Amino acid sequence: MAAADIAFLPNGSEGTRARWKYLDKVLDRPGPFTDPDSFVPGNHETLERAKVLGAGGLGCEILKNLALSGFKDIHVIDMDTIDVSNLNRQFLFRAADVGKYKAEVAAAFVEKRVKGVQITPYCGKIQDKDEEYYKQFALIVCGLDSIEARRWINSMLVGMVDGNDPDSLKPLIDGGTEGFKGQARVIFPTMTSCIECQLDMHAPRAAVPLCTLATIPRQPQHCIEWAHIIAWEEERKEITLDTDDPEHITWLFQKASKRAEEFNIPGVTYSMTQGVVKNIIPAIASTNAIVAASCCNEAFKLLTNANPFLGFPGTDNYMMYTGDESVYTYTFEHQKKDDCPVCGEEALARPLEIDPEATLQEFVDSLAERPEAQLKTPSIRTTEKSLYIQSAADYERMTRPNLEKKMKDLTAEGEEMLVSDKAFPTMFKYVVVWKR
Amino acid sequence: MAAVPGAAGTLSAADILSSTLYTQPYDRQLRLWGATGQIALENSHILLINSGPGVVGLETLKNLVLPGAGNFTIQDSAVVDEADLGINFFLEESHLGGFRAEHTCNLLKELNPDVQGNFITEPVESWLSQADALKPYTLILATAPIRPELLTKLTAHADQALVPLFYVHSVGFYSHFSVHLPPAFPIVDTHPSPETTADLRLLKPWPELLEYAKEKTKDMENMAADDHGHIPYIAILLHCLEEWKKEHNGEAPKNYKDKTAFRDLVKKATQTDNPEGGEENFEEAVSAVLKSLNPPEPSSTVKDIFKAPECVIIRENSAPFWVIAHAIGLFYTKYGVLPVPGAVPDMKARSADYIQLQNVYKSKARKDLAEVLESVRFLERNANMSTHIEEKDVEAFCKNAAHIKLVRGRPFHIVPAEGDLKFGSNAKSLAQKLTFPDALIPIYIAFLAWDKFTATHTLDGLAGAPRPPGSSDAEVESDTEKVTSIALKLIDSLVKEAKYTIDEEEYDTIRTQIGELAQELVRAGGGELHNIGALTGGIVSQEVIKVITEQYVPVDNTCVFDGVRSKSSVFKV
Ligand SMILES: [Zn+2]
């Protein structure tokens, strides 16, 4: 073919679809598994018109995949700037880009590489945006790094659903990785199992008790946590710890090494110090590629109906991938929970076992570790009174004395307890049950 | 490469600067495969023989260039056309009409300045006919379509040069790859999950361990509450085991019933008259009973390795793996157990007691290692080996002896253009799994049929270029019929070769399924979807990393991905 003749035509315009030759095969031809009622052969407009949002650490892969799946109007949110340690997998960034906003660099790169696609970056937090903003998208693909951000977007999208307006339902496609493992899931807010329903699948690691750190360290990690949580507070309180500052990490490393030496504990290294302090999760390009592509494959099928997609109510909605021992995927339907505090039908209060002798402080700490709650800054009310409120400084001061009181003096068995967290627009409803 | 500093707090600022400058970009991956894995990656030279739309091969390379695989070469004689720009991320408009190998190589090189990239634009037929064309490469990736006789040539090279060979398909919503590894591909560093690695030898304790337990549990009933609450759980279990044995003719708990009774005994020893109403260390002891009170018997995988012919007879040119395996086999024959790995899980305990316990295990591990090492040296002398295996390699082997793996690499199926395919020694297991809904064998068969079709059809005008089914709209229906009929013939011959019988009803189900799969493959017209290419490139690159670093456990030997249902399956062909 004469390349020069068509190179001047704007991509995707009437007259030439040469560039989308392969894509058009599955858009123009029905397959044995396509649903004849929803698949319209030859429909290219849906993809081109759909406005989609990508976000998070898998952003590079997601933008590339969406652009090369025929999407034309892509938005991206990312608050982070580029760090050297991103370069081993986030392929849209070069050493010269370190320090710049990820969203801007990524958007400009993909726009330049894939002609005809428009990518709109927003450098900030997903929490900066409101319902109006999220309403404009056909769906949202995210590979966010933090569970907090996932829970936020999830409750935002669940809250937006208006039974009288089918357009208010925005499918959420979420992916995450760790080492050689990952998962991709599709959520139809209010209709199928949501991020909050699935929270216990990603239980937090149990924290090391403070007394172990303070008096009986046994592992190199205990010495590092001691330097991180205790020594820094004691000796460098006036300096805010910056985990990206090599001087700060070196200080912690040396403190931890000295403590380890005192207790004859081998194994503290600089790299381990960095890993513990920054809570570094191992990450590689391969796994990001697998998970992001799986998410985008589902997004493509969902909008074009070129094949059945994950997440349709009553079908599989979750794919787990494990690559460290051979290759194993487990694809299943995660069931929606009736008592889900975000999407549950009638947000039933669930029983919560509490030690009556524990202090409110201990109870507050335990909420961070409960797999189904994982709340770091909870506010707690009973039907009678406010036990501890962190959402405003004044309230916090007023309720702080309660932290030392015992739970049996603050509440009673059978009482309803409301727990919220300023990080999420969600309320957890519990019924107190004494632990025996 | 610069190692991460490990000395206790004694490094200078310059040390940190130089080490982090080097390791920082790779920080997240060094935590997965360490410095030795990274060096192996840097010393590799990967060849991609690219064809078709070419996405899956390049996406695989992308994931290898980023983490720093040292060298790559792309062989591809295709010229960039408009369709490439709609699917391939490593091409731009200005490359139209140029060589795809050259431009994709250049854009991939941009990803990592530490990586060397090369390209070959000569057609694969003539290039491969040169002697030594494949000599520089440590691993080969070939993507479909490729002529069966060329694939056969690559297989012969893989066999003779012991170079890993991957064969990859990505067509529409489906993908597949097979890997041909050397006939003996052993892995020491399998990275087993931490829950499976604690080997505490509670049922085969040695005198020092028993002594330790005795000391820590002495007069246990009368200990101060705080001391009682800090006895390491291993000492508690050993103490209770001695008590139990007194009542049971010197026998340890054997079956589930014994173990639950033993667990109650441990539970009863817990002091509950404290503010917490229990003791954390005793809780740890109770929950460890069922999983830690097993005889330390090696798995059949490990015992099979001891029986492997390469292990039984050590020669001058035996690989270190076999020499060490033989030495550990001798250890096992003598003591009935593997060397003690020496790791102790964290547990509630005072620092000094815990470290003392660690040392009890460490010293035993060192003693076992010394014995294995002695056998290794003896074997080396006996076989007149000129080089010594490094002690650290023997140590790493001893530590993970219970989890070593041996993959027996073998050639995968190549459908000949003329004549029939022989399914070989795995025919039976493939035939048996044909009807398993999760095995996805029918997709594999459909790909074999796709290969046969492509090998026997050529594109008009382009001399000899293979034509995948469904390339033109007019031929979709007839091509589907052809692919279906090839696939059904393959199934018939598989079932026949396996001497397996499938009842007629099941056979009908398979026939319907094969018809649908052929239709879905032909629908794509030989085209790739970027998402499936990227996803498969991700999986293949993980496998390449595992094979190059000789860490984790690779696919043995075929994997299929179904992008319609988002499922995968691994089986042996
Ligand atoms: Zn929910």
mmCIF file of N, CA and C in Angstrom, chain A residues 19-20 22 26 29 32-33 61 64-65 68-69 88 91 94 113 115 180 216-219 222 250 253 257 261 263 265 270-271 275 280-283 286-287 290 293 296-297 301 306-308 319 321 323-327 329 331, chain B residues 4 8-9 11 16 20 25 27-29 31 59 62 66 82 85-87 89 92-93 107 110-111 173-174 346-347 349 351 354-355 405 470 473 476 516 519-520 522-523 527 530-531 541-543 546 552-553 563-564 566 568 570:
data_model
loop_
_atom_site.group_PDB
_atom_site.id
_atom_site.type_symbol
_atom_site.label_atom_id
_atom_site.label_comp_id
_atom_site.label_asym_id
_atom_site.label_seq_id
_atom_site.Cartn_x
_atom_site.Cartn_y
_atom_site.Cartn_z
ATOM 1 N N ARG A 19 -5.898 2.002 9.746
ATOM 2 C CA ARG A 19 -5.138 1.870 10.982
ATOM 3 C C ARG A 19 -5.778 0.882 11.953
ATOM 4 N N TRP A 20 -7.091 0.779 11.877
ATOM 5 C CA TRP A 20 -7.804 -0.091 12.826
ATOM 6 C C TRP A 20 -8.201 -1.411 12.187
ATOM 7 N N TYR A 22 -7.102 -4.446 12.370
ATOM 8 C CA TYR A 22 -7.245 -5.636 13.236
ATOM 9 C C TYR A 22 -8.396 -5.482 14.219
ATOM 10 N N VAL A 26 -12.948 -7.580 14.944
ATOM 11 C CA VAL A 26 -13.853 -8.021 16.023
ATOM 12 C C VAL A 26 -14.992 -7.034 16.258
ATOM 13 N N ARG A 29 -17.324 -8.116 12.816
ATOM 14 C CA ARG A 29 -17.804 -9.497 12.671
ATOM 15 C C ARG A 29 -18.328 -10.010 14.007
ATOM 16 N N PRO A 32 -19.078 -16.341 17.958
ATOM 17 C CA PRO A 32 -20.021 -17.335 18.478
ATOM 18 C C PRO A 32 -20.516 -17.001 19.888
ATOM 19 N N PHE A 33 -19.791 -16.152 20.586
ATOM 20 C CA PHE A 33 -20.188 -15.860 21.978
ATOM 21 C C PHE A 33 -20.769 -14.458 22.134
ATOM 22 N N GLU A 61 0.282 1.659 31.574
ATOM 23 C CA GLU A 61 -0.249 0.529 30.814
ATOM 24 C C GLU A 61 -1.700 0.792 30.411
ATOM 25 N N LYS A 64 -1.940 3.370 27.481
ATOM 26 C CA LYS A 64 -1.496 2.740 26.232
ATOM 27 C C LYS A 64 -2.570 1.769 25.712
ATOM 28 N N ASN A 65 -3.067 0.919 26.605
ATOM 29 C CA ASN A 65 -4.028 -0.106 26.188
ATOM 30 C C ASN A 65 -5.346 0.510 25.706
ATOM 31 N N LEU A 68 -4.860 2.127 22.284
ATOM 32 C CA LEU A 68 -4.725 1.156 21.197
ATOM 33 C C LEU A 68 -5.905 0.184 21.138
ATOM 34 N N SER A 69 -6.928 0.437 21.958
ATOM 35 C CA SER A 69 -8.170 -0.336 21.840
ATOM 36 C C SER A 69 -9.224 0.492 21.126
ATOM 37 N N ASN A 88 11.631 1.347 36.264
ATOM 38 C CA ASN A 88 11.778 -0.064 35.885
ATOM 39 C C ASN A 88 10.486 -0.667 35.361
ATOM 40 N N PHE A 91 6.757 2.757 31.650
ATOM 41 C CA PHE A 91 7.549 2.928 30.437
ATOM 42 C C PHE A 91 7.326 4.237 29.701
ATOM 43 N N ARG A 94 11.057 8.841 31.400
ATOM 44 C CA ARG A 94 12.494 8.720 31.213
ATOM 45 C C ARG A 94 13.194 9.390 32.389
ATOM 46 N N ARG A 113 2.281 9.554 20.565
ATOM 47 C CA ARG A 113 2.540 8.241 19.951
ATOM 48 C C ARG A 113 1.331 7.721 19.184
ATOM 49 N N LYS A 115 -1.797 8.716 17.294
ATOM 50 C CA LYS A 115 -2.443 9.897 16.726
ATOM 51 C C LYS A 115 -3.966 9.787 16.764
ATOM 52 N N PHE A 180 4.749 -11.149 41.619
ATOM 53 C CA PHE A 180 4.280 -11.910 40.463
ATOM 54 C C PHE A 180 2.768 -12.143 40.509
ATOM 55 N N ILE A 216 11.508 -6.070 73.535
ATOM 56 C CA ILE A 216 12.046 -7.373 73.145
ATOM 57 C C ILE A 216 12.104 -7.557 71.626
ATOM 58 N N PRO A 217 12.921 -6.766 70.920
ATOM 59 C CA PRO A 217 13.037 -6.966 69.471
ATOM 60 C C PRO A 217 13.688 -8.316 69.189
ATOM 61 N N ARG A 218 13.251 -8.982 68.107
ATOM 62 C CA ARG A 218 13.838 -10.270 67.734
ATOM 63 C C ARG A 218 14.279 -10.296 66.276
ATOM 64 N N GLN A 219 13.596 -9.496 65.459
ATOM 65 C CA GLN A 219 13.876 -9.497 64.020
ATOM 66 C C GLN A 219 14.518 -8.160 63.624
ATOM 67 N N HIS A 222 12.073 -5.439 63.473
ATOM 68 C CA HIS A 222 11.668 -4.825 64.742
ATOM 69 C C HIS A 222 12.583 -3.650 65.073
ATOM 70 N N THR A 250 19.208 6.937 55.912
ATOM 71 C CA THR A 250 20.521 6.560 56.458
ATOM 72 C C THR A 250 20.513 6.675 57.977
ATOM 73 N N PHE A 253 18.612 3.798 59.315
ATOM 74 C CA PHE A 253 19.401 2.582 59.105
ATOM 75 C C PHE A 253 20.484 2.461 60.168
ATOM 76 N N SER A 257 20.684 -0.302 63.025
ATOM 77 C CA SER A 257 21.854 -1.183 63.054
ATOM 78 C C SER A 257 22.438 -1.243 64.454
ATOM 79 N N GLU A 261 22.667 -4.447 66.873
ATOM 80 C CA GLU A 261 23.935 -4.899 67.427
ATOM 81 C C GLU A 261 23.806 -5.156 68.933
ATOM 82 N N PHE A 263 21.248 -6.086 70.549
ATOM 83 C CA PHE A 263 20.483 -7.299 70.834
ATOM 84 C C PHE A 263 20.997 -8.515 70.058
ATOM 85 N N ILE A 265 21.110 -9.031 66.901
ATOM 86 C CA ILE A 265 20.202 -9.436 65.816
ATOM 87 C C ILE A 265 20.874 -9.132 64.475
ATOM 88 N N TYR A 270 20.473 -1.434 54.487
ATOM 89 C CA TYR A 270 19.907 -0.167 54.012
ATOM 90 C C TYR A 270 18.631 -0.429 53.211
ATOM 91 N N SER A 271 18.730 -1.428 52.334
ATOM 92 C CA SER A 271 17.598 -1.742 51.468
ATOM 93 C C SER A 271 16.384 -2.205 52.287
ATOM 94 N N GLY A 275 12.691 -0.541 52.662
ATOM 95 C CA GLY A 275 11.506 -1.353 52.406
ATOM 96 C C GLY A 275 10.501 -1.287 53.544
ATOM 97 N N ILE A 280 7.455 -0.800 51.048
ATOM 98 C CA ILE A 280 7.635 -1.036 49.617
ATOM 99 C C ILE A 280 7.070 -2.389 49.207
ATOM 100 N N ILE A 281 6.200 -2.355 48.217
ATOM 101 C CA ILE A 281 5.656 -3.589 47.665
ATOM 102 C C ILE A 281 6.413 -3.876 46.383
ATOM 103 N N PRO A 282 6.991 -5.085 46.243
ATOM 104 C CA PRO A 282 7.738 -5.372 45.024
ATOM 105 C C PRO A 282 6.840 -5.247 43.795
ATOM 106 N N ALA A 283 7.380 -4.657 42.738
ATOM 107 C CA ALA A 283 6.563 -4.446 41.547
ATOM 108 C C ALA A 283 7.417 -4.586 40.298
ATOM 109 N N SER A 286 6.090 -6.792 34.129
ATOM 110 C CA SER A 286 5.312 -7.924 33.605
ATOM 111 C C SER A 286 3.936 -8.018 34.252
ATOM 112 N N THR A 287 3.911 -7.974 35.577
ATOM 113 C CA THR A 287 2.648 -8.161 36.283
ATOM 114 C C THR A 287 1.725 -6.971 36.038
ATOM 115 N N ILE A 290 0.079 -7.541 32.738
ATOM 116 C CA ILE A 290 -0.975 -8.569 32.766
ATOM 117 C C ILE A 290 -2.272 -7.987 33.333
ATOM 118 N N ALA A 293 -3.799 -4.972 31.284
ATOM 119 C CA ALA A 293 -4.384 -5.428 30.023
ATOM 120 C C ALA A 293 -5.680 -6.201 30.275
ATOM 121 N N CYS A 296 -8.309 -3.592 30.829
ATOM 122 C CA CYS A 296 -8.694 -2.894 29.599
ATOM 123 C C CYS A 296 -9.431 -3.820 28.634
ATOM 124 N N ASN A 297 -9.087 -5.112 28.670
ATOM 125 C CA ASN A 297 -9.829 -6.088 27.863
ATOM 126 C C ASN A 297 -11.285 -6.106 28.311
ATOM 127 N N LYS A 301 -14.590 -4.986 26.085
ATOM 128 C CA LYS A 301 -15.726 -5.883 25.861
ATOM 129 C C LYS A 301 -17.013 -5.258 26.399
ATOM 130 N N ALA A 306 -18.271 -6.915 22.174
ATOM 131 C CA ALA A 306 -17.621 -7.801 21.210
ATOM 132 C C ALA A 306 -17.490 -9.217 21.756
ATOM 133 N N ASN A 307 -17.622 -9.367 23.051
ATOM 134 C CA ASN A 307 -17.645 -10.669 23.718
ATOM 135 C C ASN A 307 -18.172 -10.443 25.136
ATOM 136 N N PRO A 308 -18.603 -11.518 25.806
ATOM 137 C CA PRO A 308 -19.077 -11.335 27.184
ATOM 138 C C PRO A 308 -17.969 -10.789 28.090
ATOM 139 N N MET A 319 -10.822 -11.844 38.675
ATOM 140 C CA MET A 319 -9.772 -12.755 38.233
ATOM 141 C C MET A 319 -8.535 -12.559 39.094
ATOM 142 N N TYR A 321 -4.607 -13.642 39.692
ATOM 143 C CA TYR A 321 -3.505 -14.161 38.894
ATOM 144 C C TYR A 321 -2.312 -14.440 39.790
ATOM 145 N N GLY A 323 1.712 -15.845 39.446
ATOM 146 C CA GLY A 323 2.734 -16.252 38.480
ATOM 147 C C GLY A 323 4.016 -16.770 39.099
ATOM 148 N N ASP A 324 4.092 -16.904 40.437
ATOM 149 C CA ASP A 324 5.397 -17.312 40.985
ATOM 150 C C ASP A 324 5.613 -18.813 40.931
ATOM 151 N N GLU A 325 4.537 -19.594 40.959
ATOM 152 C CA GLU A 325 4.684 -21.022 40.763
ATOM 153 C C GLU A 325 3.837 -21.408 39.563
ATOM 154 N N SER A 326 4.506 -21.615 38.412
ATOM 155 C CA SER A 326 3.824 -21.792 37.133
ATOM 156 C C SER A 326 2.886 -20.592 36.919
ATOM 157 N N VAL A 327 1.796 -20.780 36.208
ATOM 158 C CA VAL A 327 0.821 -19.701 36.021
ATOM 159 C C VAL A 327 -0.517 -20.236 36.470
ATOM 160 N N THR A 329 -4.612 -18.929 37.261
ATOM 161 C CA THR A 329 -5.636 -17.893 37.422
ATOM 162 C C THR A 329 -6.858 -18.527 38.057
ATOM 163 N N THR A 331 -10.809 -17.465 38.364
ATOM 164 C CA THR A 331 -11.817 -16.487 37.966
ATOM 165 C C THR A 331 -13.144 -16.923 38.572
ATOM 166 N N VAL B 4 23.960 -4.245 47.793
ATOM 167 C CA VAL B 4 23.355 -3.351 48.779
ATOM 168 C C VAL B 4 24.172 -3.477 50.066
ATOM 169 N N ALA B 8 26.905 -3.534 59.570
ATOM 170 C CA ALA B 8 26.121 -2.845 60.590
ATOM 171 C C ALA B 8 26.488 -1.368 60.707
ATOM 172 N N GLY B 9 25.736 -0.539 60.048
ATOM 173 C CA GLY B 9 25.861 0.890 60.235
ATOM 174 C C GLY B 9 27.212 1.493 59.882
ATOM 175 N N LEU B 11 28.560 2.194 56.792
ATOM 176 C CA LEU B 11 28.873 2.650 55.444
ATOM 177 C C LEU B 11 28.962 4.171 55.378
ATOM 178 N N ILE B 16 26.495 4.851 50.119
ATOM 179 C CA ILE B 16 25.045 4.850 49.932
ATOM 180 C C ILE B 16 24.701 5.467 48.597
ATOM 181 N N THR B 20 22.752 3.353 45.896
ATOM 182 C CA THR B 20 21.356 3.648 45.589
ATOM 183 C C THR B 20 21.207 4.166 44.168
ATOM 184 N N PRO B 25 16.581 2.468 40.529
ATOM 185 C CA PRO B 25 15.580 2.190 39.510
ATOM 186 C C PRO B 25 15.099 0.739 39.583
ATOM 187 N N ASP B 27 14.982 -1.067 42.443
ATOM 188 C CA ASP B 27 14.701 -1.406 43.837
ATOM 189 C C ASP B 27 13.538 -2.382 43.990
ATOM 190 N N ARG B 28 12.427 -2.100 43.295
ATOM 191 C CA ARG B 28 11.214 -2.912 43.470
ATOM 192 C C ARG B 28 11.383 -4.338 42.960
ATOM 193 N N GLN B 29 12.286 -4.547 41.995
ATOM 194 C CA GLN B 29 12.430 -5.897 41.446
ATOM 195 C C GLN B 29 13.529 -6.686 42.140
ATOM 196 N N ARG B 31 13.938 -6.859 45.097
ATOM 197 C CA ARG B 31 13.271 -7.529 46.218
ATOM 198 C C ARG B 31 12.646 -8.850 45.788
ATOM 199 N N GLU B 59 5.615 -6.566 23.184
ATOM 200 C CA GLU B 59 5.160 -6.296 24.552
ATOM 201 C C GLU B 59 5.939 -7.179 25.535
ATOM 202 N N LYS B 62 9.297 -5.442 25.882
ATOM 203 C CA LYS B 62 9.152 -4.237 26.711
ATOM 204 C C LYS B 62 9.334 -4.565 28.186
ATOM 205 N N LEU B 66 12.699 -3.123 30.369
ATOM 206 C CA LEU B 66 12.512 -2.267 31.553
ATOM 207 C C LEU B 66 13.294 -2.763 32.769
ATOM 208 N N GLU B 82 0.090 0.996 7.782
ATOM 209 C CA GLU B 82 -0.875 1.764 8.556
ATOM 210 C C GLU B 82 -1.465 0.934 9.704
ATOM 211 N N LEU B 85 0.245 0.871 13.080
ATOM 212 C CA LEU B 85 0.145 2.043 13.962
ATOM 213 C C LEU B 85 -1.077 1.974 14.872
ATOM 214 N N GLY B 86 -2.074 1.195 14.471
ATOM 215 C CA GLY B 86 -3.282 1.104 15.297
ATOM 216 C C GLY B 86 -3.165 0.051 16.381
ATOM 217 N N ILE B 87 -2.057 -0.657 16.412
ATOM 218 C CA ILE B 87 -1.985 -1.756 17.373
ATOM 219 C C ILE B 87 -0.665 -1.804 18.121
ATOM 220 N N PHE B 89 2.532 -0.146 19.982
ATOM 221 C CA PHE B 89 2.895 1.089 20.677
ATOM 222 C C PHE B 89 4.315 1.551 20.340
ATOM 223 N N GLU B 92 5.751 4.821 15.164
ATOM 224 C CA GLU B 92 5.121 6.125 14.970
ATOM 225 C C GLU B 92 4.840 6.337 13.488
ATOM 226 N N GLU B 93 4.050 7.405 13.166
ATOM 227 C CA GLU B 93 3.683 7.672 11.775
ATOM 228 C C GLU B 93 4.890 7.812 10.854
ATOM 229 N N LEU B 107 12.746 2.254 19.449
ATOM 230 C CA LEU B 107 11.847 2.784 20.484
ATOM 231 C C LEU B 107 11.910 1.952 21.765
ATOM 232 N N GLU B 110 14.891 3.052 23.905
ATOM 233 C CA GLU B 110 14.676 4.285 24.680
ATOM 234 C C GLU B 110 14.239 4.001 26.122
ATOM 235 N N LEU B 111 13.661 2.835 26.354
ATOM 236 C CA LEU B 111 13.114 2.538 27.680
ATOM 237 C C LEU B 111 14.195 2.356 28.727
ATOM 238 N N PHE B 173 -9.116 -12.862 20.755
ATOM 239 C CA PHE B 173 -9.263 -12.913 22.210
ATOM 240 C C PHE B 173 -8.523 -14.090 22.861
ATOM 241 N N TYR B 174 -7.810 -14.867 22.048
ATOM 242 C CA TYR B 174 -7.121 -16.048 22.599
ATOM 243 C C TYR B 174 -5.605 -15.934 22.457
ATOM 244 N N ASP B 346 9.352 -15.910 63.568
ATOM 245 C CA ASP B 346 9.277 -15.001 64.708
ATOM 246 C C ASP B 346 8.234 -15.535 65.686
ATOM 247 N N MET B 347 8.455 -15.311 66.952
ATOM 248 C CA MET B 347 7.500 -15.783 67.964
ATOM 249 C C MET B 347 7.621 -14.920 69.206
ATOM 250 N N ALA B 349 8.746 -13.985 72.477
ATOM 251 C CA ALA B 349 9.896 -14.447 73.266
ATOM 252 C C ALA B 349 10.724 -13.234 73.641
ATOM 253 N N SER B 351 14.212 -11.203 73.651
ATOM 254 C CA SER B 351 15.222 -11.105 72.594
ATOM 255 C C SER B 351 16.302 -12.168 72.755
ATOM 256 N N TYR B 354 15.196 -15.753 72.157
ATOM 257 C CA TYR B 354 14.920 -15.994 70.740
ATOM 258 C C TYR B 354 16.210 -16.160 69.959
ATOM 259 N N ILE B 355 17.157 -15.266 70.249
ATOM 260 C CA ILE B 355 18.423 -15.324 69.506
ATOM 261 C C ILE B 355 19.197 -16.597 69.853
ATOM 262 N N LYS B 405 13.161 -27.978 42.702
ATOM 263 C CA LYS B 405 12.294 -28.485 41.625
ATOM 264 C C LYS B 405 13.150 -28.874 40.428
ATOM 265 N N GLY B 470 -9.467 -16.191 7.815
ATOM 266 C CA GLY B 470 -10.315 -15.045 8.106
ATOM 267 C C GLY B 470 -9.730 -13.719 7.665
ATOM 268 N N ASP B 473 -13.089 -10.813 4.363
ATOM 269 C CA ASP B 473 -14.472 -11.016 4.795
ATOM 270 C C ASP B 473 -15.154 -12.129 4.002
ATOM 271 N N VAL B 476 -14.482 -15.751 5.413
ATOM 272 C CA VAL B 476 -14.641 -16.082 6.827
ATOM 273 C C VAL B 476 -15.350 -17.420 7.011
ATOM 274 N N GLU B 516 -17.088 -23.563 17.662
ATOM 275 C CA GLU B 516 -17.176 -22.177 18.174
ATOM 276 C C GLU B 516 -15.787 -21.545 18.295
ATOM 277 N N GLN B 519 -14.449 -20.621 14.993
ATOM 278 C CA GLN B 519 -15.146 -19.429 14.500
ATOM 279 C C GLN B 519 -14.573 -18.159 15.150
ATOM 280 N N GLU B 520 -14.322 -18.230 16.460
ATOM 281 C CA GLU B 520 -13.805 -17.061 17.178
ATOM 282 C C GLU B 520 -12.382 -16.731 16.699
ATOM 283 N N VAL B 522 -11.065 -17.490 13.707
ATOM 284 C CA VAL B 522 -11.119 -17.020 12.319
ATOM 285 C C VAL B 522 -11.670 -15.591 12.266
ATOM 286 N N ARG B 523 -12.588 -15.284 13.159
ATOM 287 C CA ARG B 523 -13.166 -13.938 13.251
ATOM 288 C C ARG B 523 -12.069 -12.876 13.304
ATOM 289 N N GLY B 527 -5.532 -11.232 13.177
ATOM 290 C CA GLY B 527 -5.180 -9.991 13.867
ATOM 291 C C GLY B 527 -4.998 -10.194 15.360
ATOM 292 N N HIS B 530 -4.738 -5.465 20.971
ATOM 293 C CA HIS B 530 -3.618 -4.977 21.773
ATOM 294 C C HIS B 530 -3.668 -5.495 23.203
ATOM 295 N N ASN B 531 -4.862 -5.524 23.785
ATOM 296 C CA ASN B 531 -4.963 -5.959 25.188
ATOM 297 C C ASN B 531 -4.488 -7.402 25.377
ATOM 298 N N SER B 541 6.765 -12.707 29.567
ATOM 299 C CA SER B 541 7.960 -12.063 30.138
ATOM 300 C C SER B 541 8.206 -12.540 31.570
ATOM 301 N N GLN B 542 7.145 -12.785 32.324
ATOM 302 C CA GLN B 542 7.338 -13.381 33.658
ATOM 303 C C GLN B 542 8.050 -14.722 33.527
ATOM 304 N N GLU B 543 7.612 -15.521 32.561
ATOM 305 C CA GLU B 543 8.214 -16.842 32.370
ATOM 306 C C GLU B 543 9.673 -16.717 31.936
ATOM 307 N N LYS B 546 11.726 -15.939 34.922
ATOM 308 C CA LYS B 546 11.905 -17.110 35.779
ATOM 309 C C LYS B 546 12.950 -18.053 35.191
ATOM 310 N N TYR B 552 11.974 -19.105 41.069
ATOM 311 C CA TYR B 552 10.537 -19.380 40.977
ATOM 312 C C TYR B 552 10.325 -20.633 40.106
ATOM 313 N N VAL B 553 9.066 -20.953 39.768
ATOM 314 C CA VAL B 553 8.809 -22.193 39.038
ATOM 315 C C VAL B 553 8.165 -21.874 37.687
ATOM 316 N N GLY B 563 -9.358 -14.953 26.627
ATOM 317 C CA GLY B 563 -9.736 -13.564 26.920
ATOM 318 C C GLY B 563 -11.230 -13.326 26.845
ATOM 319 N N VAL B 564 -11.996 -14.328 26.398
ATOM 320 C CA VAL B 564 -13.451 -14.194 26.408
ATOM 321 C C VAL B 564 -13.948 -14.385 27.836
ATOM 322 N N SER B 566 -11.690 -14.780 30.512
ATOM 323 C CA SER B 566 -10.641 -14.359 31.441
ATOM 324 C C SER B 566 -10.166 -15.512 32.326
ATOM 325 N N SER B 568 -7.146 -18.917 32.464
ATOM 326 C CA SER B 568 -5.961 -19.526 31.867
ATOM 327 C C SER B 568 -5.864 -20.969 32.287
ATOM 328 N N VAL B 570 -2.746 -24.348 32.381
ATOM 329 C CA VAL B 570 -1.403 -24.837 32.081
ATOM 330 C C VAL B 570 -1.446 -26.355 31.993
#
